[in-house]
PDB file of C-alpha atoms in Angstrom:
ATOM      1  CA  PHE A  21      36.369 -12.356  10.268  1.00 70.00           C
ATOM      2  CA  ARG A  22      40.082 -11.326  10.764  1.00 66.00           C
ATOM      3  CA  GLU A  23      41.249  -9.413  13.957  1.00 63.00           C
ATOM      4  CA  ASP A  24      44.025  -7.474  11.456  1.00 65.00           C
ATOM      5  CA  THR A  25      41.781  -6.774   8.648  1.00 64.00           C
ATOM      6  CA  GLY A  26      37.825  -7.418  10.026  1.00 71.00           C
ATOM      7  CA  TRP A  27      35.483  -8.827   7.764  1.00 81.00           C
ATOM      8  CA  GLU A  28      36.219 -10.441   4.171  1.00 86.00           C
ATOM      9  CA  VAL A  29      34.706 -12.292   1.406  1.00 91.00           C
ATOM     10  CA  TYR A  30      37.958 -14.527   0.773  1.00 92.00           C
ATOM     11  CA  GLY A  31      37.758 -17.985  -1.648  1.00 94.00           C
ATOM     12  CA  ARG A  32      40.279 -20.572  -3.817  1.00 94.00           C
ATOM     13  CA  VAL A  33      40.064 -22.864  -6.309  1.00 94.00           C
ATOM     14  CA  ILE A  34      39.730 -27.095  -4.507  1.00 94.00           C
ATOM     15  CA  ASN A  35      41.724 -29.100  -7.376  1.00 92.00           C
ATOM     16  CA  ALA A  36      40.039 -32.388  -9.035  1.00 92.00           C
ATOM     17  CA  ARG A  37      42.379 -34.632  -6.140  1.00 94.00           C
ATOM     18  CA  GLY A  38      40.296 -32.174  -3.797  1.00 93.00           C
ATOM     19  CA  GLY A  39      43.409 -30.338  -2.431  1.00 93.00           C
ATOM     20  CA  PRO A  40      44.133 -26.327  -2.483  1.00 91.00           C
ATOM     21  CA  HIS A  41      44.786 -24.885  -5.634  1.00 91.00           C
ATOM     22  CA  GLY A  42      47.519 -21.479  -4.523  1.00 91.00           C
ATOM     23  CA  PRO A  43      46.448 -19.198  -2.084  1.00 93.00           C
ATOM     24  CA  LEU A  44      43.207 -18.058  -0.263  1.00 92.00           C
ATOM     25  CA  LYS A  45      41.708 -14.531  -2.427  1.00 93.00           C
ATOM     26  CA  GLN A  46      40.097 -12.075  -0.913  1.00 92.00           C
ATOM     27  CA  ILE A  47      37.389 -10.728  -2.900  1.00 93.00           C
ATOM     28  CA  SER A  48      35.147  -8.248  -0.821  1.00 90.00           C
ATOM     29  CA  LEU A  49      36.804  -5.226   0.374  1.00 86.00           C
ATOM     30  CA  SER A  50      38.158  -5.529   4.136  1.00 78.00           C
ATOM     31  CA  GLU A  51      35.491  -3.429   6.221  1.00 72.00           C
ATOM     32  CA  VAL A  52      34.505  -3.432   9.620  1.00 63.00           C
ATOM     33  CA  GLU A  53      30.350  -4.886   8.837  1.00 68.00           C
ATOM     34  CA  HIS A  54      30.089  -8.342   8.924  1.00 70.00           C
ATOM     35  CA  ARG A  55      29.511 -10.118   5.529  1.00 75.00           C
ATOM     36  CA  THR A  56      26.636 -12.420   4.683  1.00 80.00           C
ATOM     37  CA  PRO A  57      27.167 -15.993   3.449  1.00 85.00           C
ATOM     38  CA  PRO A  58      28.634 -16.079  -0.359  1.00 92.00           C
ATOM     39  CA  GLY A  59      27.135 -17.204  -3.684  1.00 94.00           C
ATOM     40  CA  ILE A  60      28.682 -18.338  -6.305  1.00 97.00           C
ATOM     41  CA  ALA A  61      27.927 -19.281  -9.950  1.00 97.00           C
ATOM     42  CA  HIS A  62      30.626 -20.470 -12.568  1.00 97.00           C
ATOM     43  CA  ASP A  63      30.228 -19.371 -16.656  1.00 97.00           C
ATOM     44  CA  PRO A  64      32.261 -22.635 -18.491  1.00 95.00           C
ATOM     45  CA  GLU A  65      32.991 -20.597 -21.047  1.00 94.00           C
ATOM     46  CA  THR A  66      34.838 -18.103 -19.479  1.00 95.00           C
ATOM     47  CA  GLY A  67      36.514 -20.178 -16.358  1.00 95.00           C
ATOM     48  CA  ARG A  68      35.110 -16.472 -14.631  1.00 96.00           C
ATOM     49  CA  SER A  69      32.335 -16.346 -11.896  1.00 97.00           C
ATOM     50  CA  LEU A  70      30.699 -14.105  -9.608  1.00 97.00           C
ATOM     51  CA  VAL A  71      29.982 -13.990  -6.491  1.00 97.00           C
ATOM     52  CA  VAL A  72      27.417 -12.104  -4.471  1.00 96.00           C
ATOM     53  CA  TRP A  73      27.079 -11.239  -0.657  1.00 92.00           C
ATOM     54  CA  GLY A  74      25.354  -9.015   2.221  1.00 89.00           C
ATOM     55  CA  THR A  75      26.558  -6.029   4.083  1.00 86.00           C
ATOM     56  CA  ALA A  76      25.416  -5.071   7.111  1.00 77.00           C
ATOM     57  CA  ASP A  77      24.285  -1.985   6.177  1.00 79.00           C
ATOM     58  CA  GLY A  78      21.419  -4.142   3.926  1.00 84.00           C
ATOM     59  CA  ASP A  79      23.467  -3.656   0.340  1.00 90.00           C
ATOM     60  CA  VAL A  80      24.046  -6.697  -1.996  1.00 93.00           C
ATOM     61  CA  LEU A  81      27.056  -6.720  -3.646  1.00 94.00           C
ATOM     62  CA  GLY A  82      28.944  -8.367  -6.233  1.00 96.00           C
ATOM     63  CA  ARG A  83      32.294  -9.394  -7.374  1.00 96.00           C
ATOM     64  CA  VAL A  84      33.661 -11.604 -10.427  1.00 97.00           C
ATOM     65  CA  VAL A  85      36.299 -13.523 -10.270  1.00 97.00           C
ATOM     66  CA  ASP A  86      38.413 -15.505 -13.274  1.00 96.00           C
ATOM     67  CA  GLN A  87      38.992 -19.538 -13.240  1.00 93.00           C
ATOM     68  CA  SER A  88      42.491 -18.817 -10.581  1.00 93.00           C
ATOM     69  CA  GLY A  89      39.707 -17.243  -7.903  1.00 93.00           C
ATOM     70  CA  SER A  90      41.029 -13.488  -8.621  1.00 95.00           C
ATOM     71  CA  PRO A  91      38.725 -10.588  -8.729  1.00 95.00           C
ATOM     72  CA  SER A  92      38.912 -10.077 -12.576  1.00 93.00           C
ATOM     73  CA  GLY A  93      37.236  -7.008 -11.635  1.00 92.00           C
ATOM     74  CA  PRO A  94      35.554  -4.207  -8.900  1.00 94.00           C
ATOM     75  CA  VAL A  95      32.849  -5.078  -6.473  1.00 94.00           C
ATOM     76  CA  ILE A  96      29.577  -3.619  -7.919  1.00 95.00           C
ATOM     77  CA  THR A  97      26.592  -2.771  -5.536  1.00 94.00           C
ATOM     78  CA  ILE A  98      23.617  -4.902  -7.587  1.00 95.00           C
ATOM     79  CA  ALA A  99      20.828  -3.817  -4.639  1.00 92.00           C
ATOM     80  CA  SER A 100      21.355  -1.040  -1.995  1.00 88.00           C
ATOM     81  CA  SER A 101      18.572   0.787  -0.540  1.00 75.00           C
ATOM     82  CA  ALA A 102      17.274   2.446   2.971  1.00 71.00           C
ATOM     83  CA  THR A 103      14.804  -0.591   3.750  1.00 70.00           C
ATOM     84  CA  GLY A 104      17.512  -3.495   3.018  1.00 76.00           C
ATOM     85  CA  GLU A 105      18.186  -6.514   0.987  1.00 73.00           C
ATOM     86  CA  ALA A 106      19.431  -9.598   2.520  1.00 78.00           C
ATOM     87  CA  GLU A 107      20.247 -12.601   1.224  1.00 83.00           C
ATOM     88  CA  PRO A 108      21.459 -12.559  -1.970  1.00 93.00           C
ATOM     89  CA  ALA A 109      21.639 -16.127  -4.853  1.00 96.00           C
ATOM     90  CA  VAL A 110      23.184 -16.709  -8.128  1.00 97.00           C
ATOM     91  CA  ALA A 111      23.102 -18.465 -11.133  1.00 98.00           C
ATOM     92  CA  PHE A 112      25.038 -18.744 -14.401  1.00 97.00           C
ATOM     93  CA  GLU A 113      22.487 -19.601 -17.745  1.00 96.00           C
ATOM     94  CA  ALA A 114      25.027 -20.951 -20.010  1.00 94.00           C
ATOM     95  CA  THR A 115      22.397 -21.065 -23.719  1.00 93.00           C
ATOM     96  CA  THR A 116      21.666 -16.887 -22.857  1.00 94.00           C
ATOM     97  CA  ALA A 117      25.171 -15.875 -20.861  1.00 96.00           C
ATOM     98  CA  ARG A 118      23.994 -14.119 -18.607  1.00 96.00           C
ATOM     99  CA  TYR A 119      24.135 -14.501 -14.366  1.00 97.00           C
ATOM    100  CA  VAL A 120      20.763 -13.792 -12.482  1.00 97.00           C
ATOM    101  CA  VAL A 121      21.223 -12.289  -9.669  1.00 97.00           C
ATOM    102  CA  ALA A 122      18.004 -12.545  -7.022  1.00 96.00           C
ATOM    103  CA  TRP A 123      17.183 -11.354  -2.940  1.00 94.00           C
ATOM    104  CA  ILE A 124      14.825 -10.481  -0.307  1.00 91.00           C
ATOM    105  CA  GLU A 125      14.112  -6.583   0.212  1.00 88.00           C
ATOM    106  CA  THR A 126      13.440  -6.738   4.080  1.00 81.00           C
ATOM    107  CA  ASN A 127      10.848  -4.170   4.110  1.00 76.00           C
ATOM    108  CA  PRO A 128       8.533  -2.742   4.756  1.00 76.00           C
ATOM    109  CA  GLY A 129       7.005  -6.541   2.920  1.00 82.00           C
ATOM    110  CA  PHE A 130      10.061  -8.906   1.738  1.00 88.00           C
ATOM    111  CA  THR A 131       9.726  -8.181  -1.394  1.00 92.00           C
ATOM    112  CA  LEU A 132      11.820 -10.832  -3.854  1.00 94.00           C
ATOM    113  CA  TYR A 133      13.293  -9.423  -6.522  1.00 94.00           C
ATOM    114  CA  SER A 134      16.153 -10.408  -9.904  1.00 96.00           C
ATOM    115  CA  ARG A 135      18.659  -8.903 -11.175  1.00 96.00           C
ATOM    116  CA  VAL A 136      20.880 -10.081 -14.910  1.00 97.00           C
ATOM    117  CA  ILE A 137      24.184  -9.529 -14.822  1.00 97.00           C
ATOM    118  CA  ASP A 138      26.271  -9.905 -18.438  1.00 96.00           C
ATOM    119  CA  GLN A 139      29.705 -11.910 -18.646  1.00 93.00           C
ATOM    120  CA  ALA A 140      32.057  -9.375 -18.196  1.00 91.00           C
ATOM    121  CA  GLY A 141      29.826  -8.166 -14.585  1.00 94.00           C
ATOM    122  CA  GLN A 142      27.075  -5.663 -16.405  1.00 95.00           C
ATOM    123  CA  PHE A 143      24.040  -5.193 -15.347  1.00 97.00           C
ATOM    124  CA  VAL A 144      21.025  -6.026 -18.585  1.00 96.00           C
ATOM    125  CA  GLY A 145      18.754  -4.150 -17.185  1.00 93.00           C
ATOM    126  CA  ASP A 146      17.186  -2.518 -14.118  1.00 94.00           C
ATOM    127  CA  ALA A 147      15.873  -4.897 -11.055  1.00 94.00           C
ATOM    128  CA  THR A 148      12.783  -6.230 -10.927  1.00 94.00           C
ATOM    129  CA  PRO A 149      10.247  -7.585  -8.202  1.00 94.00           C
ATOM    130  CA  ILE A 150       9.586 -12.178  -8.324  1.00 94.00           C
ATOM    131  CA  SER A 151       7.335 -11.781  -5.474  1.00 94.00           C
ATOM    132  CA  GLU A 152       5.567  -8.815  -4.209  1.00 92.00           C
ATOM    133  CA  VAL A 153       3.286 -10.545  -1.574  1.00 90.00           C
ATOM    134  CA  VAL A 154       3.347  -9.139   1.603  1.00 89.00           C
ATOM    135  CA  SER A 155       5.261 -12.012   3.967  1.00 90.00           C
ATOM    136  CA  GLY A 156       8.223 -13.386   5.486  1.00 89.00           C
ATOM    137  CA  LYS A 157      10.105 -14.660   3.271  1.00 90.00           C
ATOM    138  CA  LEU A 158      13.589 -16.161   3.885  1.00 88.00           C
ATOM    139  CA  ASP A 159      16.062 -19.187   2.752  1.00 92.00           C
ATOM    140  CA  LEU A 160      16.030 -17.752  -0.860  1.00 94.00           C
ATOM    141  CA  ARG A 161      18.494 -20.426  -3.801  1.00 96.00           C
ATOM    142  CA  LEU A 162      18.521 -20.429  -7.247  1.00 97.00           C
ATOM    143  CA  ALA A 163      19.375 -22.254  -9.903  1.00 97.00           C
ATOM    144  CA  ALA A 164      19.533 -22.575 -14.214  1.00 97.00           C
ATOM    145  CA  ASP A 165      17.696 -25.178 -16.379  1.00 96.00           C
ATOM    146  CA  HIS A 166      20.088 -24.672 -19.560  1.00 92.00           C
ATOM    147  CA  ASP A 167      17.727 -26.329 -21.899  1.00 91.00           C
ATOM    148  CA  ALA A 168      15.391 -23.364 -21.800  1.00 92.00           C
ATOM    149  CA  GLY A 169      17.333 -20.662 -20.890  1.00 93.00           C
ATOM    150  CA  ARG A 170      15.536 -20.005 -17.439  1.00 95.00           C
ATOM    151  CA  PHE A 171      16.356 -20.130 -13.993  1.00 97.00           C
ATOM    152  CA  LEU A 172      13.914 -21.680 -10.467  1.00 98.00           C
ATOM    153  CA  VAL A 173      13.742 -19.441  -7.440  1.00 98.00           C
ATOM    154  CA  VAL A 174      12.841 -20.622  -4.609  1.00 97.00           C
ATOM    155  CA  TRP A 175      12.375 -19.341  -1.183  1.00 96.00           C
ATOM    156  CA  ARG A 176      10.343 -20.446   2.416  1.00 94.00           C
ATOM    157  CA  ASP A 177       6.784 -18.496   2.898  1.00 94.00           C
ATOM    158  CA  TYR A 178       5.369 -17.512   5.516  1.00 92.00           C
ATOM    159  CA  ARG A 179       2.210 -17.762   3.911  1.00 91.00           C
ATOM    160  CA  GLY A 180       2.308 -21.738   5.435  1.00 86.00           C
ATOM    161  CA  GLN A 181      -1.226 -23.518   6.628  1.00 86.00           C
ATOM    162  CA  ASP A 182       0.128 -24.030   9.334  1.00 87.00           C
ATOM    163  CA  ILE A 183       2.866 -21.678   9.617  1.00 90.00           C
ATOM    164  CA  TYR A 184       6.306 -21.750   6.834  1.00 94.00           C
ATOM    165  CA  SER A 185       5.631 -23.676   3.425  1.00 96.00           C
ATOM    166  CA  ILE A 186       8.268 -23.827   0.491  1.00 97.00           C
ATOM    167  CA  PHE A 187       7.333 -21.233  -2.554  1.00 97.00           C
ATOM    168  CA  GLY A 188       8.766 -20.777  -6.249  1.00 97.00           C
ATOM    169  CA  ARG A 189       8.912 -19.204  -9.268  1.00 97.00           C
ATOM    170  CA  MET A 190       9.758 -19.530 -12.728  1.00 97.00           C
ATOM    171  CA  ILE A 191      11.531 -16.389 -13.829  1.00 96.00           C
ATOM    172  CA  GLY A 192      13.033 -15.928 -17.911  1.00 96.00           C
ATOM    173  CA  ALA A 193      16.895 -15.149 -18.599  1.00 94.00           C
ATOM    174  CA  ASP A 194      15.450 -11.048 -18.823  1.00 94.00           C
ATOM    175  CA  GLY A 195      14.994 -11.398 -15.422  1.00 95.00           C
ATOM    176  CA  LEU A 196      11.193 -11.136 -15.218  1.00 96.00           C
ATOM    177  CA  PRO A 197       8.243 -13.952 -14.056  1.00 96.00           C
ATOM    178  CA  THR A 198       7.199 -16.548 -16.812  1.00 96.00           C
ATOM    179  CA  SER A 199       5.012 -17.908 -14.136  1.00 96.00           C
ATOM    180  CA  ASP A 200       2.823 -17.590 -11.583  1.00 97.00           C
ATOM    181  CA  GLU A 201       4.146 -18.476  -7.706  1.00 96.00           C
ATOM    182  CA  ILE A 202       4.402 -22.560  -7.126  1.00 96.00           C
ATOM    183  CA  VAL A 203       3.319 -23.977  -3.810  1.00 96.00           C
ATOM    184  CA  ILE A 204       5.852 -26.225  -3.707  1.00 97.00           C
ATOM    185  CA  ALA A 205       5.171 -27.906  -0.216  1.00 96.00           C
ATOM    186  CA  ASP A 206       3.205 -26.872   2.324  1.00 95.00           C
ATOM    187  CA  ALA A 207       1.483 -29.145   5.521  1.00 93.00           C
ATOM    188  CA  VAL A 208       1.079 -29.112   9.000  1.00 92.00           C
ATOM    189  CA  GLY A 209       4.196 -27.581  10.841  1.00 91.00           C
ATOM    190  CA  SER A 210       7.224 -25.735   8.784  1.00 92.00           C
ATOM    191  CA  GLN A 211       9.174 -26.562   5.755  1.00 95.00           C
ATOM    192  CA  ILE A 212      12.504 -24.579   6.138  1.00 95.00           C
ATOM    193  CA  ASN A 213      15.908 -24.905   3.790  1.00 95.00           C
ATOM    194  CA  PRO A 214      14.688 -25.486   0.139  1.00 96.00           C
ATOM    195  CA  GLU A 215      17.910 -26.667  -1.820  1.00 97.00           C
ATOM    196  CA  LEU A 216      17.319 -27.439  -5.615  1.00 96.00           C
ATOM    197  CA  ALA A 217      18.992 -28.237  -8.580  1.00 96.00           C
ATOM    198  CA  TYR A 218      18.779 -29.325 -12.384  1.00 96.00           C
ATOM    199  CA  TYR A 219      18.645 -32.431 -14.114  1.00 93.00           C
ATOM    200  CA  ALA A 220      18.917 -32.113 -17.536  1.00 91.00           C
ATOM    201  CA  ARG A 221      18.101 -35.607 -18.886  1.00 92.00           C
ATOM    202  CA  ALA A 222      15.472 -35.554 -17.300  1.00 92.00           C
ATOM    203  CA  ARG A 223      14.370 -31.716 -18.109  1.00 92.00           C
ATOM    204  CA  SER A 224      13.719 -31.318 -14.599  1.00 95.00           C
ATOM    205  CA  PHE A 225      13.971 -29.078 -11.195  1.00 96.00           C
ATOM    206  CA  PHE A 226      14.284 -30.940  -8.243  1.00 96.00           C
ATOM    207  CA  VAL A 227      13.357 -29.243  -4.722  1.00 97.00           C
ATOM    208  CA  THR A 228      14.607 -30.600  -1.485  1.00 98.00           C
ATOM    209  CA  TRP A 229      13.965 -29.496   1.987  1.00 97.00           C
TER     210      TRP A 229
END
């Protein structure tokens, strides 16, 4: 937040020595309403990245930026409804050259959705439900498997034996689920704040919480 311009999403390229490479770049438009923490995924073929974020109005927005961090297209509305969307996550899968964006529709039942976007920032199909079970969901994360052309989405879910547990689900490059929901961690107490990465040599995802 900057008092002269309002709430914005900024980016900056960092070079191999750990220093800034060029100036700050404004990615979102200037608005009074606040922004939720952004996510970013990189396309190594084009050098571009897709940045996604949420708004106070409950929309999920995104913008493609070039290798210098400058916007290379308009702000796109990925999800918008009266029920409110939150916590977008994004990943890029190199085999199919597609981004997948996932988010939580907060009302009435905290449904998870995904949507596919191509290298140019154009939509491929409509939004697809990932989890329609009515339960509180938070901490959405997403990673790509470049060997099989698929993604794993994980989240904190209020279906734990005690309080919160960690759930996940595999989804294809078309945004559709390819597995049942996976119970990754469920124990006494709360399991929160999942993170994940794909390990190519073992062809496995590694999830922490």
